[in-house]
Short mmCIF file of C-alpha atoms in Angstrom, two decimals:
data_model
loop_
_atom_site.label_atom_id
_atom_site.label_comp_id
_atom_site.label_asym_id
_atom_site.label_seq_id
_atom_site.Cartn_x
_atom_site.Cartn_y
_atom_site.Cartn_z
CA MET T 57 -28.91 27.35 48.93
CA LYS T 58 -25.47 25.96 48.09
CA ARG T 59 -26.78 22.39 48.51
CA ILE T 60 -29.66 23.08 46.13
CA THR T 61 -27.26 24.53 43.56
CA LEU T 62 -24.94 21.52 43.88
CA LEU T 63 -27.88 19.12 43.46
CA PHE T 64 -29.01 21.00 40.35
CA VAL T 65 -25.51 20.79 38.85
CA CYS T 66 -25.39 17.03 39.53
CA LEU T 67 -28.78 16.50 37.88
CA VAL T 68 -27.65 18.44 34.82
CA THR T 69 -24.28 16.68 34.65
CA LEU T 70 -25.42 13.07 35.06
CA PRO T 71 -27.40 12.84 31.80
CA SER T 72 -24.42 14.18 29.86
CA ILE T 73 -22.23 11.43 31.37
CA ALA T 74 -24.84 8.80 30.50
CA GLN T 75 -24.93 10.04 26.90
CA GLN T 76 -21.17 9.75 26.43
CA SER T 77 -20.28 8.64 22.90
CA ILE T 78 -17.20 7.23 21.22
CA THR T 79 -16.10 6.51 17.64
CA LEU T 80 -14.01 3.79 16.05
CA ASN T 81 -11.18 6.21 15.21
CA GLU T 82 -11.10 7.41 18.82
CA CYS T 83 -10.67 3.80 19.92
CA TYR T 84 -7.72 3.43 17.50
CA LEU T 85 -6.12 6.57 18.93
CA LEU T 86 -6.75 5.63 22.57
CA VAL T 87 -5.31 2.12 22.25
CA SER T 88 -2.16 3.53 20.60
CA GLU T 89 -1.74 5.98 23.48
CA ASN T 90 -2.96 4.05 26.54
CA TYR T 91 -2.15 0.39 25.89
CA PRO T 92 0.76 -0.60 28.20
CA LEU T 93 2.93 -1.44 25.20
CA ALA T 94 2.84 2.24 24.12
CA LYS T 95 5.02 3.16 27.13
CA GLN T 96 7.76 0.89 25.83
CA SER T 97 8.66 3.38 23.10
CA GLN T 98 9.70 5.99 25.67
CA ILE T 99 11.62 3.38 27.67
CA ILE T 100 13.52 2.31 24.54
CA GLU T 101 14.35 5.93 23.73
CA SER T 102 15.71 6.53 27.26
CA GLN T 103 17.81 3.38 27.04
CA ASN T 104 19.17 4.45 23.65
CA LYS T 105 20.19 7.87 24.97
CA LEU T 106 22.17 6.24 27.77
CA GLU T 107 23.90 3.87 25.34
CA LYS T 108 24.83 6.73 22.98
CA ALA T 109 26.09 8.81 25.90
CA SER T 110 28.28 5.88 26.95
CA ILE T 111 29.71 5.55 23.42
CA SER T 112 30.40 9.29 23.23
CA THR T 113 32.65 9.10 26.30
CA SER T 114 35.34 7.52 24.09
CA LYS T 115 36.02 11.03 22.75
CA LEU T 116 36.77 12.31 26.26
CA PRO T 117 40.11 11.97 28.09
CA GLN T 118 40.39 8.65 29.91
CA PHE T 119 42.05 8.77 33.34
CA SER T 120 43.60 5.85 35.21
CA LEU T 121 45.38 5.58 38.56
CA ASP T 122 47.90 2.86 39.41
CA ALA T 123 49.91 2.20 42.55
CA GLN T 124 52.20 -0.65 43.50
CA ALA T 125 54.72 -1.71 46.14
CA THR T 126 57.13 -4.59 45.35
CA TYR T 127 59.99 -6.45 46.91
CA GLN T 128 62.55 -7.94 44.53
CA SER T 129 64.91 -10.81 45.19
CA ASP T 130 67.60 -9.04 43.21
CA VAL T 131 68.31 -5.62 41.67
CA ILE T 132 70.63 -4.21 39.05
CA GLU T 133 74.25 -3.87 40.14
CA PHE T 134 77.24 -2.49 38.28
CA PRO T 135 79.91 -5.17 37.73
CA PHE T 136 82.62 -2.54 37.97
CA SER T 137 83.45 0.51 40.10
CA ILE T 138 84.11 4.04 38.97
CA PRO T 139 87.00 5.72 40.76
CA GLY T 140 85.82 8.68 42.82
CA VAL T 141 82.15 7.84 42.27
CA GLU T 142 80.14 6.03 44.86
CA VAL T 143 77.13 4.26 43.39
CA GLU T 144 74.52 3.43 46.01
CA PRO T 145 72.89 0.03 45.36
CA LEU T 146 69.15 0.02 44.58
CA ASN T 147 66.66 -0.97 47.25
CA LYS T 148 64.97 -4.30 46.84
CA ASP T 149 61.72 -2.73 48.06
CA GLN T 150 60.37 -0.33 45.42
CA TYR T 151 57.26 1.92 45.31
CA ARG T 152 55.42 3.63 42.48
CA ALA T 153 52.17 5.57 42.02
CA THR T 154 51.11 6.94 38.59
CA ILE T 155 48.19 8.75 37.03
CA SER T 156 47.73 8.42 33.27
CA VAL T 157 45.65 10.34 30.76
CA ASN T 158 44.77 8.91 27.32
CA GLN T 159 43.10 11.05 24.67
CA LEU T 160 41.67 9.53 21.49
CA ILE T 161 42.86 11.51 18.47
CA TYR T 162 41.71 9.33 15.59
CA ASN T 163 39.94 5.95 15.29
CA GLY T 164 38.77 5.94 11.69
CA GLY T 165 35.23 7.15 12.47
CA LEU T 166 34.49 4.15 14.72
CA THR T 167 32.71 6.26 17.35
CA GLU T 168 30.46 7.97 14.79
CA ALA T 169 29.65 4.61 13.20
CA SER T 170 28.66 3.23 16.62
CA LEU T 171 26.38 6.23 17.24
CA HIS T 172 24.74 5.83 13.83
CA LEU T 173 24.12 2.15 14.57
CA LYS T 174 22.42 3.03 17.87
CA SER T 175 20.19 5.55 16.06
CA ALA T 176 19.24 2.87 13.53
CA GLU T 177 18.50 0.39 16.35
CA LEU T 178 16.25 2.96 18.03
CA LYS T 179 14.20 3.45 14.87
CA THR T 180 13.84 -0.32 14.43
CA LYS T 181 12.75 -0.94 18.03
CA GLN T 182 10.27 1.94 18.05
CA LYS T 183 8.79 0.83 14.74
CA GLN T 184 8.43 -2.69 16.16
CA VAL T 185 6.38 -1.21 19.02
CA GLU T 186 4.24 0.63 16.47
CA VAL T 187 3.72 -2.61 14.52
CA ASN T 188 2.63 -4.45 17.67
CA LEU T 189 0.18 -1.65 18.51
CA TYR T 190 -1.14 -1.58 14.94
CA GLN T 191 -1.95 -5.28 15.14
CA LEU T 192 -4.47 -4.43 17.87
CA LYS T 193 -6.64 -2.61 15.31
CA GLN T 194 -8.40 -5.76 14.09
CA ARG T 195 -9.10 -6.74 17.70
CA ILE T 196 -10.59 -3.28 18.26
CA ASN T 197 -12.66 -3.73 15.08
CA GLN T 198 -14.08 -7.03 16.28
CA LEU T 199 -15.05 -5.67 19.69
CA TYR T 200 -16.41 -2.35 18.41
CA PHE T 201 -18.63 -3.83 15.71
CA SER T 202 -19.82 -6.61 18.03
CA ILE T 203 -20.98 -3.87 20.40
CA LEU T 204 -22.64 -2.08 17.48
CA LEU T 205 -24.45 -5.29 16.53
CA ALA T 206 -25.71 -5.68 20.10
CA GLN T 207 -26.74 -2.02 20.10
CA GLU T 208 -28.71 -2.34 16.85
CA SER T 209 -30.25 -5.65 17.96
CA GLU T 210 -31.51 -3.92 21.10
CA VAL T 211 -33.24 -1.30 18.94
CA LEU T 212 -34.93 -3.97 16.80
CA LEU T 213 -35.98 -5.91 19.87
CA ALA T 214 -37.48 -2.76 21.38
CA VAL T 215 -39.46 -2.14 18.17
CA LYS T 216 -40.76 -5.73 18.21
CA LYS T 217 -41.74 -5.30 21.86
CA GLU T 218 -43.67 -2.11 21.06
CA GLN T 219 -45.51 -3.86 18.24
CA LEU T 220 -46.46 -6.79 20.47
CA GLU T 221 -47.59 -4.51 23.30
CA ALA T 222 -49.79 -2.59 20.88
CA LYS T 223 -51.15 -5.83 19.45
CA LEU T 224 -51.76 -7.14 22.99
CA LYS T 225 -54.04 -4.17 23.70
CA GLU T 226 -55.98 -4.83 20.48
CA VAL T 227 -56.35 -8.52 21.31
CA GLN T 228 -57.47 -7.82 24.89
CA SER T 229 -60.05 -5.42 23.50
CA GLY T 230 -61.18 -8.07 21.00
CA ILE T 231 -61.51 -10.67 23.77
CA LYS T 232 -63.57 -8.23 25.81
CA TYR T 233 -66.06 -7.78 22.98
CA GLY T 234 -65.98 -11.44 21.91
CA VAL T 235 -64.31 -10.83 18.56
CA VAL T 236 -61.12 -12.71 19.43
CA LEU T 237 -60.86 -16.11 21.07
CA PRO T 238 -60.18 -16.16 24.82
CA ALA T 239 -56.59 -16.80 25.95
CA SER T 240 -55.25 -15.32 22.69
CA ASP T 241 -53.62 -12.62 24.80
CA LYS T 242 -51.66 -15.26 26.76
CA VAL T 243 -49.67 -16.13 23.64
CA LEU T 244 -48.65 -12.48 23.25
CA GLU T 245 -47.77 -12.16 26.93
CA ALA T 246 -45.54 -15.23 26.71
CA GLU T 247 -43.79 -13.76 23.68
CA LEU T 248 -43.21 -10.50 25.57
CA LEU T 249 -41.56 -12.49 28.38
CA LYS T 250 -39.27 -14.11 25.80
CA ILE T 251 -38.34 -10.67 24.53
CA SER T 252 -37.42 -9.62 28.07
CA GLN T 253 -35.12 -12.64 28.33
CA GLN T 254 -33.51 -11.86 24.97
CA SER T 255 -33.06 -8.24 26.04
CA GLU T 256 -31.27 -9.29 29.24
CA GLU T 257 -29.01 -11.65 27.32
CA LEU T 258 -28.14 -8.92 24.80
CA LYS T 259 -27.41 -6.50 27.63
CA SER T 260 -25.16 -9.00 29.42
CA ASN T 261 -23.17 -9.76 26.25
CA LYS T 262 -22.88 -6.06 25.46
CA ILE T 263 -21.54 -5.28 28.95
CA ALA T 264 -18.86 -7.97 28.61
CA LEU T 265 -17.77 -6.58 25.22
CA ILE T 266 -17.72 -3.00 26.52
CA GLU T 267 -15.64 -3.96 29.54
CA THR T 268 -13.07 -5.69 27.32
CA LEU T 269 -12.87 -2.70 24.97
CA SER T 270 -12.62 -0.34 27.94
CA SER T 271 -9.64 -2.29 29.29
CA LEU T 272 -7.88 -2.22 25.92
CA ILE T 273 -8.20 1.54 25.38
CA ASN T 274 -7.98 2.40 29.10
CA GLN T 275 -11.08 4.56 28.87
CA PRO T 276 -14.15 4.35 31.12
CA LEU T 277 -17.09 3.02 29.08
CA THR T 278 -20.52 2.02 30.33
CA ILE T 279 -23.70 0.43 29.02
CA GLU T 280 -24.97 3.98 28.49
CA THR T 281 -22.11 4.86 26.12
CA THR T 282 -23.21 5.42 22.55
CA PHE T 283 -20.99 3.77 19.96
CA GLU T 284 -21.18 5.78 16.76
CA ASN T 285 -21.79 3.72 13.63
CA PRO T 286 -18.88 4.66 11.34
CA LEU T 287 -19.28 5.12 7.62
CA VAL T 288 -16.29 3.04 6.57
CA GLU T 289 -14.99 3.92 3.12
CA THR T 290 -12.44 1.73 1.41
CA GLN T 291 -10.62 1.63 -1.92
CA LEU T 292 -10.29 -1.90 -3.23
CA ASN T 293 -6.68 -1.90 -4.43
CA SER T 294 -3.45 -3.59 -3.33
CA ASP T 295 -1.43 -0.49 -2.42
CA LEU T 296 0.01 -1.37 0.98
CA SER T 297 1.08 1.17 3.59
CA ARG T 298 1.56 -1.10 6.59
CA PRO T 299 4.07 -0.13 9.30
CA GLU T 300 5.68 -3.57 8.86
CA LEU T 301 7.08 -2.40 5.49
CA GLU T 302 8.84 0.49 7.22
CA LEU T 303 10.08 -1.93 9.88
CA PHE T 304 11.71 -4.12 7.22
CA GLN T 305 13.35 -1.02 5.72
CA PHE T 306 14.68 0.05 9.13
CA LYS T 307 16.07 -3.45 9.66
CA LYS T 308 17.98 -3.15 6.38
CA GLU T 309 19.36 0.23 7.44
CA GLU T 310 20.39 -1.23 10.79
CA ILE T 311 22.29 -4.02 9.01
CA GLU T 312 23.99 -1.48 6.73
CA ASN T 313 25.10 0.53 9.78
CA SER T 314 26.41 -2.67 11.37
CA GLU T 315 28.42 -3.37 8.20
CA ASN T 316 29.87 0.13 8.33
CA LEU T 317 30.81 -0.30 12.01
CA ILE T 318 32.55 -3.62 11.38
CA ALA T 319 34.44 -2.14 8.42
CA LYS T 320 35.89 0.54 10.72
CA GLN T 321 36.88 -1.79 13.56
CA ASN T 322 40.28 -2.51 11.95
CA SER T 323 41.03 1.17 11.25
CA PRO T 324 44.25 2.53 12.81
CA LYS T 325 43.78 4.24 16.17
CA LEU T 326 45.91 7.17 17.27
CA LEU T 327 45.99 8.21 20.92
CA GLY T 328 47.85 10.85 22.88
CA PHE T 329 48.93 9.99 26.40
CA ALA T 330 50.59 11.51 29.44
CA THR T 331 51.70 9.81 32.66
CA GLY T 332 52.83 11.45 35.88
CA GLY T 333 54.08 9.62 38.93
CA TYR T 334 55.91 9.46 42.18
CA GLY T 335 58.10 6.56 43.26
CA ASN T 336 61.35 5.04 44.38
CA PRO T 337 63.17 4.73 42.11
CA GLY T 338 61.88 7.17 39.51
CA LEU T 339 62.82 7.14 35.85
CA ASN T 340 66.45 7.53 36.89
CA MET T 341 67.27 4.05 38.11
CA LEU T 342 70.59 5.20 39.59
CA ASP T 343 68.91 7.64 41.95
CA ASN T 344 67.85 5.51 44.90
CA SER T 345 65.28 7.96 46.34
CA PHE T 346 61.63 9.00 45.97
CA GLN T 347 61.18 11.18 42.86
CA THR T 348 58.43 12.68 40.71
CA PHE T 349 58.44 11.92 37.00
CA TYR T 350 56.31 12.16 33.84
CA THR T 351 56.14 10.94 30.25
CA VAL T 352 54.13 12.24 27.29
CA GLY T 353 53.69 10.90 23.78
CA VAL T 354 51.44 9.42 21.10
CA ARG T 355 50.52 5.82 20.45
CA LEU T 356 49.40 4.15 17.18
CA HIS T 357 47.51 0.85 17.15
CA TRP T 358 46.57 -0.95 13.96
CA ASN T 359 45.32 -4.52 13.73
CA VAL T 360 46.85 -5.34 10.37
CA PHE T 361 45.73 -8.96 10.09
CA ASP T 362 42.66 -10.57 11.70
CA TRP T 363 42.40 -13.85 9.75
CA ASN T 364 39.50 -12.42 7.69
CA SER T 365 37.28 -12.24 10.78
CA ASN T 366 36.07 -8.77 9.79
CA LYS T 367 35.25 -9.89 6.25
CA LYS T 368 33.32 -12.94 7.46
CA GLN T 369 31.24 -10.81 9.84
CA ARG T 370 30.25 -8.52 6.97
CA GLU T 371 29.35 -11.52 4.80
CA ALA T 372 27.11 -12.82 7.60
CA LEU T 373 25.37 -9.43 7.73
CA SER T 374 24.80 -9.59 3.96
CA VAL T 375 22.99 -12.88 4.50
CA ASN T 376 20.84 -11.18 7.16
CA LYS T 377 19.96 -8.51 4.63
CA GLU T 378 18.80 -11.19 2.18
CA ILE T 379 16.69 -12.77 4.94
CA VAL T 380 14.98 -9.41 5.63
CA ALA T 381 14.32 -8.96 1.89
CA ASN T 382 12.76 -12.44 1.78
CA GLU T 383 10.62 -11.70 4.85
CA THR T 384 9.40 -8.53 3.12
CA GLU T 385 8.29 -10.47 0.06
CA ILE T 386 6.55 -13.10 2.20
CA PHE T 387 4.72 -10.39 4.15
CA LYS T 388 3.54 -8.67 0.95
CA LEU T 389 2.33 -11.98 -0.49
CA ASN T 390 0.41 -13.00 2.63
CA THR T 391 -1.07 -9.52 3.05
CA ASN T 392 -2.28 -9.43 -0.56
CA ILE T 393 -3.88 -12.86 -0.06
CA GLU T 394 -5.69 -11.51 3.01
CA LEU T 395 -6.81 -8.44 1.06
CA ASN T 396 -8.18 -10.62 -1.73
CA GLN T 397 -10.11 -12.77 0.75
CA GLN T 398 -11.48 -9.71 2.52
CA GLN T 399 -12.50 -8.14 -0.79
CA LYS T 400 -14.48 -11.26 -1.70
CA GLU T 401 -16.08 -11.17 1.75
CA ILE T 402 -17.21 -7.57 1.16
CA ILE T 403 -18.73 -8.44 -2.23
CA LYS T 404 -20.50 -11.49 -0.75
CA ILE T 405 -22.03 -9.52 2.14
CA GLU T 406 -23.18 -6.75 -0.22
CA SER T 407 -25.09 -9.36 -2.23
CA TYR T 408 -26.63 -10.69 0.99
CA ILE T 409 -27.83 -7.21 1.93
CA HIS T 410 -29.51 -6.81 -1.46
CA SER T 411 -31.39 -10.10 -0.89
CA ASP T 412 -32.23 -9.15 2.71
CA LEU T 413 -34.00 -5.99 1.56
CA GLU T 414 -36.15 -7.95 -0.89
CA ILE T 415 -36.98 -10.58 1.75
CA ILE T 416 -37.96 -7.91 4.30
CA ASN T 417 -40.30 -6.19 1.82
CA LEU T 418 -42.03 -9.52 1.22
CA ARG T 419 -42.20 -10.25 4.96
CA LYS T 420 -43.82 -6.87 5.60
CA GLU T 421 -46.55 -7.67 3.04
CA VAL T 422 -47.16 -11.05 4.69
CA LEU T 423 -47.30 -9.47 8.15
CA LYS T 424 -49.70 -6.81 6.91
CA SER T 425 -51.99 -9.55 5.64
CA ALA T 426 -51.62 -11.52 8.90
CA ASP T 427 -52.51 -8.41 10.90
CA SER T 428 -55.73 -7.99 8.93
CA GLN T 429 -56.58 -11.70 9.28
CA LEU T 430 -55.99 -11.56 13.05
CA LYS T 431 -58.36 -8.61 13.39
CA ASN T 432 -61.02 -10.54 11.47
CA GLY T 433 -60.45 -13.69 13.52
CA VAL T 434 -59.22 -15.72 10.53
CA ILE T 435 -55.88 -16.70 12.14
CA THR T 436 -54.69 -17.14 15.70
CA THR T 437 -52.28 -14.93 17.58
CA SER T 438 -49.68 -17.72 17.31
CA ALA T 439 -49.79 -17.47 13.53
CA TYR T 440 -49.45 -13.70 13.75
CA ILE T 441 -46.46 -13.99 16.14
CA THR T 442 -44.82 -16.43 13.74
CA GLU T 443 -44.99 -13.89 10.91
CA LEU T 444 -43.88 -11.04 13.19
CA THR T 445 -40.92 -13.14 14.40
CA ASN T 446 -40.00 -13.99 10.81
CA LEU T 447 -39.91 -10.30 9.97
CA TYR T 448 -37.88 -9.51 13.11
CA GLU T 449 -35.35 -12.27 12.35
CA ASP T 450 -34.93 -11.09 8.77
CA GLU T 451 -34.52 -7.47 9.90
CA ASN T 452 -31.99 -8.69 12.45
CA THR T 453 -30.17 -10.56 9.69
CA LEU T 454 -30.06 -7.36 7.64
CA VAL T 455 -28.61 -5.44 10.59
CA LYS T 456 -26.09 -8.23 11.15
CA HIS T 457 -25.02 -8.18 7.51
CA ARG T 458 -24.69 -4.40 7.52
CA ILE T 459 -22.48 -4.53 10.62
CA GLN T 460 -20.49 -7.40 9.09
CA LEU T 461 -19.99 -5.31 5.96
CA GLN T 462 -18.67 -2.39 8.03
CA LEU T 463 -16.41 -4.80 9.93
CA ALA T 464 -15.12 -6.35 6.69
CA LYS T 465 -14.34 -2.89 5.29
CA ALA T 466 -12.63 -1.82 8.52
CA ASN T 467 -10.55 -5.01 8.52
CA TYR T 468 -9.71 -4.45 4.84
CA ASN T 469 -8.43 -0.98 5.67
CA SER T 470 -6.44 -2.36 8.62
CA ILE T 471 -4.88 -5.09 6.46
CA LYS T 472 -4.07 -2.54 3.80
CA GLY T 473 -2.58 -0.07 6.26
CA GLN T 474 -5.12 2.76 6.14
#
């Protein structure tokens, strides 16, 4: 009983798998989530956290341990004697071990400036990843609409096959009753074989396209998958919202943070320190024995003059900022040129579609007449197939232009940043 139930579940489940469907927007989402490059954003964030944690340690006490043993060729000696006081000469072998603690008190905001720079670098790197992923959209468009074209062509080919099969039955009946010339059915049978070849070729091309798309979005897709035909809407204007524009802005902010960091590098630094040790001699050089000792205090360091190195670094960063501004203008110009070309492509294809519809209506009238003439034995089946093929090719051209129009609109939206 359990086996029967399991078999029933499998039979119910399999058709639903075969009828799996996917949309263009789902492909966009899947490639942004599953493409290997998407993982890089998390890696960059982890790296940035480690770098910021390392910078933050400058606020913590810094410990150091030193130890040394020396032998000196000479030591300090008093050139005179003090009556009643015996001064023991220092040993030429001396020993010292110290542990020091340094605590940063003030560095002019250098640590905070370094942390802000790392945050700016993170935003720039993550936006660069987003830009690289976004550039895959047009590749997705090309694959998706190529699959749609193959899908629609299969439908048209199936319709043509049905028409020929129906016509074959009529012709065979006509041959049987002597109305149609013998061997007329052979022409139709040959055409049906051609259709089978075309169908296999379409299927093979479609499989190759599906496999490529499946690899890009890391999603299992099969020949049975239905690719929904999207209704692509677009507004023909030049308002750009590409992620590259944000990337250029983040690069400017990164440069500004670098300028701020460099400006603070020459700020005075104030540190507190303490040193404790054990050695022979200690701080009292006249006591020739092992002693403990310590020192505490504050230290100020200020690089007053650096030969304008700091100023030159900031000037170099200003040049970088100008370069980024120039790159932004170049990107906007090139993108607007692409938009203009794509807009003209959309208008051109729309005019083609209008002509296609008129041509198809005329072809249908011609085929209707050819069908009547074939029934009355006025024309041969070859002439009929010619007219049927003409109609099929024109209908296929219409489908192709409609898919091309959707692709052009999708590419326009991708170029624009929608």
